[in-house]
Amino acid sequence: MISDFYYSRFFIHLTFESDAFNGFYCHNFFRGVLGVYLKRFACICKDPNDHSVDCNYMRIFETKPNIRPDIKMKIKDVPKPYTLYSAQVVERSTVIELVLFGADYQNYVHFFIHSLYEIGRVGLGAKKIRFKLEKVINKDENILVEASHLLRREYGEVFKIVTKKRPIDMRINFLTPCWLTSKGKQLKEFDITPFYLNLLRRIHLLQVWYMGHDNIVVPIFTDEVKTLIPSVIGLSDFVDRTRKSSRQKREMPTGGFVGSFLLKKVSPIAKPYLELGTIIQVGKKTTFGNGKYQLENRSEERRVGKECRSRW
């Protein structure tokens, strides 16, 4: 079940001092520099390789399986406890959507806000473009932070399921490239089966690692999963992009497929999982903004324009 999936969602409003980022999505820039400032403000480890210390930075940014030694699940990579997505910069302004998973992790938002204040003061990117953090609000548009003042501390949400009795048609629109793998290879086109399985597994892992639900069972572990996967109509493009890692001193791939697809006869059981995916994002590199999508109850077909591909 996902009715007790706990998360905290924040919308951080920023205004740049120049037009340099107009028309672009900046989650790559923010994610890249966030690590530097989060480590400065949240890390208490003298030795970065010492994972025995209970450090907030390690919990947020360098998440390893040993953060929960009580869990015996064999897993190489633990999903990060947050996702990041930046809307397109329009007239020097943008909104960063930050989602933190689990009741405990909502208390770490001040590390992100403090880091963004400092990044805005110093400047973003090679040209050090400065920006101002205007406010932080929740989904109900309640102001949590204005200027440098924290106005509220209670901002958690629990995912609510709205049940439907009949299958419906839904449209899925990818706002950012989605990086999915199947049989060890990155997918160049949208494939509903690995997409849906990845989504279910991601929900399960987040609940186990950050919400204490060790015995949660999702449909990925049942024979019913094959009957939940809808058919798909639509075309996709592949966006091949990279980002330069200042820490690792090399180019890192962050590309994936984009597009708009019609999902035929989405079952009432599958619908809540797809809706939760709009919040938690899907696939790899979600902290870089990848895997962000929206759902619509629409049937018309359309294709993402190639003129926007360079801006992701």
PDB file of C-alpha atoms in Angstrom:
ATOM      1  CA  MET A   1       0.000   0.000   0.000  1.00  0.00           C
ATOM      2  CA  ILE A   2       1.033   3.611  -0.489  1.00  0.00           C
ATOM      3  CA  SER A   3      -1.612   5.350   1.609  1.00  0.00           C
ATOM      4  CA  ASP A   4       0.971   6.073   4.326  1.00  0.00           C
ATOM      5  CA  PHE A   5       3.683   7.353   1.988  1.00  0.00           C
ATOM      6  CA  TYR A   6       5.067  10.384   3.852  1.00  0.00           C
ATOM      7  CA  TYR A   7       6.851  13.242   2.116  1.00  0.00           C
ATOM      8  CA  SER A   8       7.413  16.993   2.350  1.00  0.00           C
ATOM      9  CA  ARG A   9       7.188  19.132  -0.792  1.00  0.00           C
ATOM     10  CA  PHE A  10       8.577  22.660  -1.076  1.00  0.00           C
ATOM     11  CA  PHE A  11       8.369  25.225  -3.877  1.00  0.00           C
ATOM     12  CA  ILE A  12      11.338  27.586  -3.687  1.00  0.00           C
ATOM     13  CA  HIS A  13      10.920  30.839  -5.630  1.00  0.00           C
ATOM     14  CA  LEU A  14      14.096  32.430  -6.992  1.00  0.00           C
ATOM     15  CA  THR A  15      14.858  35.574  -8.994  1.00  0.00           C
ATOM     16  CA  PHE A  16      18.108  35.969 -10.955  1.00  0.00           C
ATOM     17  CA  GLU A  17      19.944  39.273 -11.340  1.00  0.00           C
ATOM     18  CA  SER A  18      20.420  38.815 -15.099  1.00  0.00           C
ATOM     19  CA  ASP A  19      18.807  37.159 -18.148  1.00  0.00           C
ATOM     20  CA  ALA A  20      21.579  34.548 -18.523  1.00  0.00           C
ATOM     21  CA  PHE A  21      19.373  31.574 -17.567  1.00  0.00           C
ATOM     22  CA  ASN A  22      16.159  32.689 -19.277  1.00  0.00           C
ATOM     23  CA  GLY A  23      14.557  29.766 -21.120  1.00  0.00           C
ATOM     24  CA  PHE A  24      16.633  27.107 -19.362  1.00  0.00           C
ATOM     25  CA  TYR A  25      15.929  24.455 -16.732  1.00  0.00           C
ATOM     26  CA  CYS A  26      18.531  24.831 -13.975  1.00  0.00           C
ATOM     27  CA  HIS A  27      18.202  21.668 -11.864  1.00  0.00           C
ATOM     28  CA  ASN A  28      21.574  20.423 -13.132  1.00  0.00           C
ATOM     29  CA  PHE A  29      23.281  23.626 -11.993  1.00  0.00           C
ATOM     30  CA  PHE A  30      21.604  23.593  -8.589  1.00  0.00           C
ATOM     31  CA  ARG A  31      22.228  19.896  -7.918  1.00  0.00           C
ATOM     32  CA  GLY A  32      25.881  20.167  -8.878  1.00  0.00           C
ATOM     33  CA  VAL A  33      26.701  23.025  -6.509  1.00  0.00           C
ATOM     34  CA  LEU A  34      24.329  21.942  -3.726  1.00  0.00           C
ATOM     35  CA  GLY A  35      26.676  19.142  -2.727  1.00  0.00           C
ATOM     36  CA  VAL A  36      29.468  21.611  -2.006  1.00  0.00           C
ATOM     37  CA  TYR A  37      27.361  23.789   0.262  1.00  0.00           C
ATOM     38  CA  LEU A  38      25.476  20.944   1.944  1.00  0.00           C
ATOM     39  CA  LYS A  39      28.794  19.413   2.891  1.00  0.00           C
ATOM     40  CA  ARG A  40      29.925  22.737   4.319  1.00  0.00           C
ATOM     41  CA  PHE A  41      26.806  23.228   6.429  1.00  0.00           C
ATOM     42  CA  ALA A  42      25.738  19.670   7.309  1.00  0.00           C
ATOM     43  CA  CYS A  43      28.866  17.477   7.406  1.00  0.00           C
ATOM     44  CA  ILE A  44      30.565  16.689  10.732  1.00  0.00           C
ATOM     45  CA  CYS A  45      32.986  14.051   9.363  1.00  0.00           C
ATOM     46  CA  LYS A  46      36.675  14.869   9.496  1.00  0.00           C
ATOM     47  CA  ASP A  47      37.333  11.921   7.200  1.00  0.00           C
ATOM     48  CA  PRO A  48      34.942  11.843   4.196  1.00  0.00           C
ATOM     49  CA  ASN A  49      35.518   8.091   3.914  1.00  0.00           C
ATOM     50  CA  ASP A  50      34.503   7.440   7.506  1.00  0.00           C
ATOM     51  CA  HIS A  51      30.911   6.219   7.250  1.00  0.00           C
ATOM     52  CA  SER A  52      30.674   5.258  10.918  1.00  0.00           C
ATOM     53  CA  VAL A  53      29.725   8.812  11.901  1.00  0.00           C
ATOM     54  CA  ASP A  54      26.001   9.631  11.896  1.00  0.00           C
ATOM     55  CA  CYS A  55      26.325  12.670   9.642  1.00  0.00           C
ATOM     56  CA  ASN A  56      23.425  14.647   8.134  1.00  0.00           C
ATOM     57  CA  TYR A  57      25.354  15.253   4.919  1.00  0.00           C
ATOM     58  CA  MET A  58      25.978  11.534   4.455  1.00  0.00           C
ATOM     59  CA  ARG A  59      22.289  10.816   5.047  1.00  0.00           C
ATOM     60  CA  ILE A  60      21.199  13.399   2.479  1.00  0.00           C
ATOM     61  CA  PHE A  61      23.823  13.426  -0.234  1.00  0.00           C
ATOM     62  CA  GLU A  62      26.027  10.321   0.019  1.00  0.00           C
ATOM     63  CA  THR A  63      23.305   7.827   0.886  1.00  0.00           C
ATOM     64  CA  LYS A  64      24.633   4.315   1.510  1.00  0.00           C
ATOM     65  CA  PRO A  65      22.929   1.069   2.593  1.00  0.00           C
ATOM     66  CA  ASN A  66      24.613   1.293   6.001  1.00  0.00           C
ATOM     67  CA  ILE A  67      22.360   4.182   7.055  1.00  0.00           C
ATOM     68  CA  ARG A  68      19.879   1.459   8.022  1.00  0.00           C
ATOM     69  CA  PRO A  69      21.944  -1.485   9.345  1.00  0.00           C
ATOM     70  CA  ASP A  70      18.733  -3.044  10.659  1.00  0.00           C
ATOM     71  CA  ILE A  71      17.531  -3.659   7.092  1.00  0.00           C
ATOM     72  CA  LYS A  72      18.865  -6.942   5.704  1.00  0.00           C
ATOM     73  CA  MET A  73      17.846  -6.228   2.104  1.00  0.00           C
ATOM     74  CA  LYS A  74      20.751  -6.712  -0.310  1.00  0.00           C
ATOM     75  CA  ILE A  75      20.938  -3.589  -2.430  1.00  0.00           C
ATOM     76  CA  LYS A  76      23.819  -1.740  -4.054  1.00  0.00           C
ATOM     77  CA  ASP A  77      22.298   1.721  -4.386  1.00  0.00           C
ATOM     78  CA  VAL A  78      19.812   3.309  -2.023  1.00  0.00           C
ATOM     79  CA  PRO A  79      17.555   5.987  -3.558  1.00  0.00           C
ATOM     80  CA  LYS A  80      18.355   9.480  -2.338  1.00  0.00           C
ATOM     81  CA  PRO A  81      15.898  10.889   0.229  1.00  0.00           C
ATOM     82  CA  TYR A  82      14.994  13.810  -2.033  1.00  0.00           C
ATOM     83  CA  THR A  83      14.273  14.867  -5.607  1.00  0.00           C
ATOM     84  CA  LEU A  84      14.924  18.191  -7.286  1.00  0.00           C
ATOM     85  CA  TYR A  85      13.219  19.840 -10.227  1.00  0.00           C
ATOM     86  CA  SER A  86      13.557  23.402 -11.519  1.00  0.00           C
ATOM     87  CA  ALA A  87      10.891  24.957 -13.723  1.00  0.00           C
ATOM     88  CA  GLN A  88      11.969  26.827 -16.842  1.00  0.00           C
ATOM     89  CA  VAL A  89      13.431  30.250 -16.075  1.00  0.00           C
ATOM     90  CA  VAL A  90      11.039  32.937 -17.351  1.00  0.00           C
ATOM     91  CA  GLU A  91      11.823  36.636 -16.981  1.00  0.00           C
ATOM     92  CA  ARG A  92      14.676  35.824 -14.582  1.00  0.00           C
ATOM     93  CA  SER A  93      12.423  33.831 -12.252  1.00  0.00           C
ATOM     94  CA  THR A  94      12.069  30.120 -11.574  1.00  0.00           C
ATOM     95  CA  VAL A  95      10.625  27.747  -9.000  1.00  0.00           C
ATOM     96  CA  ILE A  96      12.563  24.797  -7.574  1.00  0.00           C
ATOM     97  CA  GLU A  97      10.423  21.873  -6.466  1.00  0.00           C
ATOM     98  CA  LEU A  98      12.161  20.028  -3.625  1.00  0.00           C
ATOM     99  CA  VAL A  99      10.642  16.813  -2.247  1.00  0.00           C
ATOM    100  CA  LEU A 100      12.005  15.143   0.904  1.00  0.00           C
ATOM    101  CA  PHE A 101      10.899  11.604   1.788  1.00  0.00           C
ATOM    102  CA  GLY A 102      10.058  10.330   5.251  1.00  0.00           C
ATOM    103  CA  ALA A 103       8.914  12.119   8.411  1.00  0.00           C
ATOM    104  CA  ASP A 104      12.461  12.617   9.720  1.00  0.00           C
ATOM    105  CA  TYR A 105      13.873  14.150   6.553  1.00  0.00           C
ATOM    106  CA  GLN A 106      11.460  17.098   6.534  1.00  0.00           C
ATOM    107  CA  ASN A 107      13.649  18.549   9.282  1.00  0.00           C
ATOM    108  CA  TYR A 108      16.600  18.716   6.856  1.00  0.00           C
ATOM    109  CA  VAL A 109      14.981  21.340   4.627  1.00  0.00           C
ATOM    110  CA  HIS A 110      16.834  24.143   6.438  1.00  0.00           C
ATOM    111  CA  PHE A 111      20.127  22.742   5.092  1.00  0.00           C
ATOM    112  CA  PHE A 112      18.814  23.130   1.527  1.00  0.00           C
ATOM    113  CA  ILE A 113      17.385  26.602   2.133  1.00  0.00           C
ATOM    114  CA  HIS A 114      20.554  27.840   3.837  1.00  0.00           C
ATOM    115  CA  SER A 115      22.655  26.396   0.990  1.00  0.00           C
ATOM    116  CA  LEU A 116      20.492  28.131  -1.637  1.00  0.00           C
ATOM    117  CA  TYR A 117      20.803  31.452   0.194  1.00  0.00           C
ATOM    118  CA  GLU A 118      24.587  31.125   0.090  1.00  0.00           C
ATOM    119  CA  ILE A 119      24.656  29.965  -3.555  1.00  0.00           C
ATOM    120  CA  GLY A 120      22.519  32.984  -4.487  1.00  0.00           C
ATOM    121  CA  ARG A 121      24.906  35.308  -2.684  1.00  0.00           C
ATOM    122  CA  VAL A 122      28.015  33.844  -4.362  1.00  0.00           C
ATOM    123  CA  GLY A 123      26.476  33.151  -7.788  1.00  0.00           C
ATOM    124  CA  LEU A 124      25.539  30.155  -9.941  1.00  0.00           C
ATOM    125  CA  GLY A 125      27.464  28.720 -12.883  1.00  0.00           C
ATOM    126  CA  ALA A 126      30.769  29.740 -14.427  1.00  0.00           C
ATOM    127  CA  LYS A 127      29.632  33.370 -14.724  1.00  0.00           C
ATOM    128  CA  LYS A 128      28.532  33.462 -11.069  1.00  0.00           C
ATOM    129  CA  ILE A 129      25.015  34.665 -11.804  1.00  0.00           C
ATOM    130  CA  ARG A 130      23.507  35.767  -8.513  1.00  0.00           C
ATOM    131  CA  PHE A 131      19.910  35.205  -7.475  1.00  0.00           C
ATOM    132  CA  LYS A 132      17.599  36.033  -4.587  1.00  0.00           C
ATOM    133  CA  LEU A 133      15.536  33.477  -2.677  1.00  0.00           C
ATOM    134  CA  GLU A 134      12.147  35.180  -2.516  1.00  0.00           C
ATOM    135  CA  LYS A 135      10.042  32.663  -0.590  1.00  0.00           C
ATOM    136  CA  VAL A 136       9.343  28.983   0.091  1.00  0.00           C
ATOM    137  CA  ILE A 137       5.756  27.710  -0.014  1.00  0.00           C
ATOM    138  CA  ASN A 138       3.972  24.357   0.243  1.00  0.00           C
ATOM    139  CA  LYS A 139       1.389  22.870  -2.116  1.00  0.00           C
ATOM    140  CA  ASP A 140      -1.403  24.852  -0.437  1.00  0.00           C
ATOM    141  CA  GLU A 141       0.558  28.068  -1.088  1.00  0.00           C
ATOM    142  CA  ASN A 142       1.177  28.616   2.600  1.00  0.00           C
ATOM    143  CA  ILE A 143       4.373  30.624   2.988  1.00  0.00           C
ATOM    144  CA  LEU A 144       6.936  28.647   4.988  1.00  0.00           C
ATOM    145  CA  VAL A 145       9.930  30.916   4.444  1.00  0.00           C
ATOM    146  CA  GLU A 146       9.994  34.558   3.422  1.00  0.00           C
ATOM    147  CA  ALA A 147      13.298  36.387   3.031  1.00  0.00           C
ATOM    148  CA  SER A 148      15.445  34.873   5.799  1.00  0.00           C
ATOM    149  CA  HIS A 149      12.624  34.144   8.246  1.00  0.00           C
ATOM    150  CA  LEU A 150      11.243  30.661   8.854  1.00  0.00           C
ATOM    151  CA  LEU A 151       7.510  31.160   9.365  1.00  0.00           C
ATOM    152  CA  ARG A 152       6.307  27.562   9.749  1.00  0.00           C
ATOM    153  CA  ARG A 153       7.812  24.224  10.685  1.00  0.00           C
ATOM    154  CA  GLU A 154       4.979  21.793  10.030  1.00  0.00           C
ATOM    155  CA  TYR A 155       4.819  20.972   6.356  1.00  0.00           C
ATOM    156  CA  GLY A 156       4.606  17.206   5.866  1.00  0.00           C
ATOM    157  CA  GLU A 157       2.113  15.446   3.586  1.00  0.00           C
ATOM    158  CA  VAL A 158       0.737  11.936   3.361  1.00  0.00           C
ATOM    159  CA  PHE A 159      -0.107  10.658  -0.110  1.00  0.00           C
ATOM    160  CA  LYS A 160      -3.869  10.172  -0.464  1.00  0.00           C
ATOM    161  CA  ILE A 161      -5.462   7.679  -2.815  1.00  0.00           C
ATOM    162  CA  VAL A 162      -8.531   8.700  -4.793  1.00  0.00           C
ATOM    163  CA  THR A 163     -10.113   5.447  -5.932  1.00  0.00           C
ATOM    164  CA  LYS A 164     -11.676   4.901  -9.350  1.00  0.00           C
ATOM    165  CA  LYS A 165     -13.822   1.898 -10.156  1.00  0.00           C
ATOM    166  CA  ARG A 166     -13.178   1.750 -13.887  1.00  0.00           C
ATOM    167  CA  PRO A 167     -10.030   1.862 -16.029  1.00  0.00           C
ATOM    168  CA  ILE A 168      -9.394   5.262 -17.591  1.00  0.00           C
ATOM    169  CA  ASP A 169      -7.196   6.665 -20.336  1.00  0.00           C
ATOM    170  CA  MET A 170      -4.434   8.998 -19.145  1.00  0.00           C
ATOM    171  CA  ARG A 171      -1.731  11.009 -20.836  1.00  0.00           C
ATOM    172  CA  ILE A 172       1.797  11.044 -19.431  1.00  0.00           C
ATOM    173  CA  ASN A 173       3.955  14.038 -20.372  1.00  0.00           C
ATOM    174  CA  PHE A 174       7.660  13.960 -19.520  1.00  0.00           C
ATOM    175  CA  LEU A 175       8.900  17.385 -18.424  1.00  0.00           C
ATOM    176  CA  THR A 176      12.528  16.247 -18.189  1.00  0.00           C
ATOM    177  CA  PRO A 177      14.514  13.351 -19.696  1.00  0.00           C
ATOM    178  CA  CYS A 178      13.856   9.979 -18.076  1.00  0.00           C
ATOM    179  CA  TRP A 179      16.829   7.634 -17.623  1.00  0.00           C
ATOM    180  CA  LEU A 180      15.659   4.039 -17.447  1.00  0.00           C
ATOM    181  CA  THR A 181      17.597   0.824 -17.941  1.00  0.00           C
ATOM    182  CA  SER A 182      16.445  -2.595 -19.050  1.00  0.00           C
ATOM    183  CA  LYS A 183      18.710  -5.645 -19.047  1.00  0.00           C
ATOM    184  CA  GLY A 184      21.672  -3.428 -18.199  1.00  0.00           C
ATOM    185  CA  LYS A 185      21.177  -0.972 -21.086  1.00  0.00           C
ATOM    186  CA  GLN A 186      19.760   2.529 -21.105  1.00  0.00           C
ATOM    187  CA  LEU A 187      16.432   2.800 -22.923  1.00  0.00           C
ATOM    188  CA  LYS A 188      16.349   5.155 -25.892  1.00  0.00           C
ATOM    189  CA  GLU A 189      12.550   5.058 -26.117  1.00  0.00           C
ATOM    190  CA  PHE A 190       9.691   4.894 -23.645  1.00  0.00           C
ATOM    191  CA  ASP A 191       8.784   1.327 -22.657  1.00  0.00           C
ATOM    192  CA  ILE A 192       5.868   1.079 -20.251  1.00  0.00           C
ATOM    193  CA  THR A 193       6.881  -2.252 -18.677  1.00  0.00           C
ATOM    194  CA  PRO A 194      10.330  -1.287 -17.283  1.00  0.00           C
ATOM    195  CA  PHE A 195       8.941   2.170 -16.481  1.00  0.00           C
ATOM    196  CA  TYR A 196       6.141   0.762 -14.334  1.00  0.00           C
ATOM    197  CA  LEU A 197       8.351  -1.846 -12.656  1.00  0.00           C
ATOM    198  CA  ASN A 198      10.972   0.805 -11.865  1.00  0.00           C
ATOM    199  CA  LEU A 199       8.289   3.045 -10.375  1.00  0.00           C
ATOM    200  CA  LEU A 200       6.970   0.274  -8.106  1.00  0.00           C
ATOM    201  CA  ARG A 201      10.454  -0.674  -6.967  1.00  0.00           C
ATOM    202  CA  ARG A 202      11.320   2.958  -6.237  1.00  0.00           C
ATOM    203  CA  ILE A 203       8.181   3.422  -4.134  1.00  0.00           C
ATOM    204  CA  HIS A 204       8.977   0.227  -2.227  1.00  0.00           C
ATOM    205  CA  LEU A 205      12.588   1.197  -1.500  1.00  0.00           C
ATOM    206  CA  LEU A 206      11.649   4.696  -0.359  1.00  0.00           C
ATOM    207  CA  GLN A 207       9.082   3.257   2.042  1.00  0.00           C
ATOM    208  CA  VAL A 208      11.522   0.691   3.426  1.00  0.00           C
ATOM    209  CA  TRP A 209      14.525   2.990   3.852  1.00  0.00           C
ATOM    210  CA  TYR A 210      12.901   6.255   4.922  1.00  0.00           C
ATOM    211  CA  MET A 211       9.479   5.365   6.329  1.00  0.00           C
ATOM    212  CA  GLY A 212      10.177   2.211   8.301  1.00  0.00           C
ATOM    213  CA  HIS A 213       7.766   0.006   6.348  1.00  0.00           C
ATOM    214  CA  ASP A 214       9.903  -3.123   6.152  1.00  0.00           C
ATOM    215  CA  ASN A 215       7.010  -5.429   5.350  1.00  0.00           C
ATOM    216  CA  ILE A 216       5.310  -3.361   2.660  1.00  0.00           C
ATOM    217  CA  VAL A 217       4.268  -5.399  -0.378  1.00  0.00           C
ATOM    218  CA  VAL A 218       3.649  -3.655  -3.695  1.00  0.00           C
ATOM    219  CA  PRO A 219       2.311  -5.257  -6.897  1.00  0.00           C
ATOM    220  CA  ILE A 220       5.815  -5.707  -8.328  1.00  0.00           C
ATOM    221  CA  PHE A 221       6.057  -8.857  -6.188  1.00  0.00           C
ATOM    222  CA  THR A 222       2.799 -10.401  -7.404  1.00  0.00           C
ATOM    223  CA  ASP A 223       1.565 -12.025 -10.620  1.00  0.00           C
ATOM    224  CA  GLU A 224      -1.022  -9.273 -10.863  1.00  0.00           C
ATOM    225  CA  VAL A 225       1.547  -6.765 -12.125  1.00  0.00           C
ATOM    226  CA  LYS A 226       1.206  -7.875 -15.757  1.00  0.00           C
ATOM    227  CA  THR A 227      -2.495  -7.057 -15.750  1.00  0.00           C
ATOM    228  CA  LEU A 228      -1.804  -3.558 -14.398  1.00  0.00           C
ATOM    229  CA  ILE A 229       0.469  -2.396 -17.215  1.00  0.00           C
ATOM    230  CA  PRO A 230      -1.514  -0.288 -19.713  1.00  0.00           C
ATOM    231  CA  SER A 231      -0.909  -0.136 -23.442  1.00  0.00           C
ATOM    232  CA  VAL A 232       0.816   2.956 -24.852  1.00  0.00           C
ATOM    233  CA  ILE A 233       0.345   5.219 -27.860  1.00  0.00           C
ATOM    234  CA  GLY A 234       2.906   7.925 -28.603  1.00  0.00           C
ATOM    235  CA  LEU A 235       6.299   8.899 -29.953  1.00  0.00           C
ATOM    236  CA  SER A 236       9.458   9.700 -28.034  1.00  0.00           C
ATOM    237  CA  ASP A 237      12.714  11.570 -28.567  1.00  0.00           C
ATOM    238  CA  PHE A 238      16.040  10.865 -26.890  1.00  0.00           C
ATOM    239  CA  VAL A 239      17.855  13.828 -25.354  1.00  0.00           C
ATOM    240  CA  ASP A 240      21.603  13.202 -25.176  1.00  0.00           C
ATOM    241  CA  ARG A 241      23.034  15.615 -22.632  1.00  0.00           C
ATOM    242  CA  THR A 242      25.875  15.772 -20.116  1.00  0.00           C
ATOM    243  CA  ARG A 243      26.920  17.809 -17.114  1.00  0.00           C
ATOM    244  CA  LYS A 244      30.430  18.555 -15.891  1.00  0.00           C
ATOM    245  CA  SER A 245      31.171  17.271 -12.407  1.00  0.00           C
ATOM    246  CA  SER A 246      33.503  19.624 -10.556  1.00  0.00           C
ATOM    247  CA  ARG A 247      34.156  16.929  -7.960  1.00  0.00           C
ATOM    248  CA  GLN A 248      34.962  14.070 -10.336  1.00  0.00           C
ATOM    249  CA  LYS A 249      36.479  16.349 -13.014  1.00  0.00           C
ATOM    250  CA  ARG A 250      34.662  14.703 -15.910  1.00  0.00           C
ATOM    251  CA  GLU A 251      31.535  14.846 -18.037  1.00  0.00           C
ATOM    252  CA  MET A 252      28.577  12.918 -16.610  1.00  0.00           C
ATOM    253  CA  PRO A 253      25.693  11.726 -18.840  1.00  0.00           C
ATOM    254  CA  THR A 254      22.233  12.834 -17.739  1.00  0.00           C
ATOM    255  CA  GLY A 255      20.197  12.231 -20.895  1.00  0.00           C
ATOM    256  CA  GLY A 256      17.081  10.165 -21.431  1.00  0.00           C
ATOM    257  CA  PHE A 257      13.879   9.886 -23.426  1.00  0.00           C
ATOM    258  CA  VAL A 258      11.160  12.548 -23.469  1.00  0.00           C
ATOM    259  CA  GLY A 259       7.736  12.681 -25.047  1.00  0.00           C
ATOM    260  CA  SER A 260       4.009  12.533 -24.523  1.00  0.00           C
ATOM    261  CA  PHE A 261       2.181   9.196 -24.407  1.00  0.00           C
ATOM    262  CA  LEU A 262      -1.389   8.016 -24.117  1.00  0.00           C
ATOM    263  CA  LEU A 263      -1.845   5.243 -21.546  1.00  0.00           C
ATOM    264  CA  LYS A 264      -4.868   3.150 -22.492  1.00  0.00           C
ATOM    265  CA  LYS A 265      -7.137   1.669 -19.835  1.00  0.00           C
ATOM    266  CA  VAL A 266      -5.101   2.439 -16.727  1.00  0.00           C
ATOM    267  CA  SER A 267      -6.434   0.157 -13.981  1.00  0.00           C
ATOM    268  CA  PRO A 268      -7.735   1.576 -10.665  1.00  0.00           C
ATOM    269  CA  ILE A 269      -4.898  -0.261  -8.902  1.00  0.00           C
ATOM    270  CA  ALA A 270      -2.139   1.166 -11.108  1.00  0.00           C
ATOM    271  CA  LYS A 271      -3.419   4.752 -11.138  1.00  0.00           C
ATOM    272  CA  PRO A 272      -2.281   5.728  -7.582  1.00  0.00           C
ATOM    273  CA  TYR A 273       1.254   4.487  -8.260  1.00  0.00           C
ATOM    274  CA  LEU A 274       1.439   6.540 -11.462  1.00  0.00           C
ATOM    275  CA  GLU A 275       0.135   9.583  -9.580  1.00  0.00           C
ATOM    276  CA  LEU A 276       2.711   9.169  -6.816  1.00  0.00           C
ATOM    277  CA  GLY A 277       5.390   8.999  -9.524  1.00  0.00           C
ATOM    278  CA  THR A 278       4.621  12.625 -10.451  1.00  0.00           C
ATOM    279  CA  ILE A 279       5.925  13.575  -7.001  1.00  0.00           C
ATOM    280  CA  ILE A 280       8.878  11.209  -6.520  1.00  0.00           C
ATOM    281  CA  GLN A 281      10.059  11.125 -10.199  1.00  0.00           C
ATOM    282  CA  VAL A 282      11.277   7.963 -11.908  1.00  0.00           C
ATOM    283  CA  GLY A 283      14.530   6.375 -13.035  1.00  0.00           C
ATOM    284  CA  LYS A 284      18.097   7.496 -12.436  1.00  0.00           C
ATOM    285  CA  LYS A 285      19.398  11.019 -11.776  1.00  0.00           C
ATOM    286  CA  THR A 286      16.177  12.215 -10.119  1.00  0.00           C
ATOM    287  CA  THR A 287      18.207  14.563  -7.916  1.00  0.00           C
ATOM    288  CA  PHE A 288      19.366  16.208 -11.163  1.00  0.00           C
ATOM    289  CA  GLY A 289      15.762  16.771 -12.227  1.00  0.00           C
ATOM    290  CA  ASN A 290      15.424  13.673 -14.420  1.00  0.00           C
ATOM    291  CA  GLY A 291      12.247  11.600 -14.611  1.00  0.00           C
ATOM    292  CA  LYS A 292       9.766  14.392 -13.896  1.00  0.00           C
ATOM    293  CA  TYR A 293       6.374  13.875 -15.530  1.00  0.00           C
ATOM    294  CA  GLN A 294       2.765  15.009 -15.382  1.00  0.00           C
ATOM    295  CA  LEU A 295      -0.485  13.088 -15.872  1.00  0.00           C
ATOM    296  CA  GLU A 296      -3.539  14.348 -17.729  1.00  0.00           C
ATOM    297  CA  ASN A 297      -6.941  12.884 -18.531  1.00  0.00           C
ATOM    298  CA  ARG A 298      -6.511  13.679 -22.190  1.00  0.00           C
ATOM    299  CA  SER A 299      -6.472  11.582 -25.354  1.00  0.00           C
ATOM    300  CA  GLU A 300      -5.016  13.781 -28.068  1.00  0.00           C
ATOM    301  CA  GLU A 301      -1.568  12.825 -29.310  1.00  0.00           C
ATOM    302  CA  ARG A 302       1.290  15.273 -29.461  1.00  0.00           C
ATOM    303  CA  ARG A 303       5.054  15.179 -29.606  1.00  0.00           C
ATOM    304  CA  VAL A 304       7.593  17.201 -27.685  1.00  0.00           C
ATOM    305  CA  GLY A 305       9.163  19.780 -30.013  1.00  0.00           C
ATOM    306  CA  LYS A 306      12.819  19.332 -30.840  1.00  0.00           C
ATOM    307  CA  GLU A 307      13.360  23.083 -30.426  1.00  0.00           C
ATOM    308  CA  CYS A 308      13.140  22.613 -26.621  1.00  0.00           C
ATOM    309  CA  ARG A 309      15.542  19.690 -26.377  1.00  0.00           C
ATOM    310  CA  SER A 310      18.692  21.778 -25.875  1.00  0.00           C
ATOM    311  CA  ARG A 311      17.199  23.478 -22.825  1.00  0.00           C
ATOM    312  CA  TRP A 312      16.778  20.396 -20.645  1.00  0.00           C
TER     313      TRP A 312
END
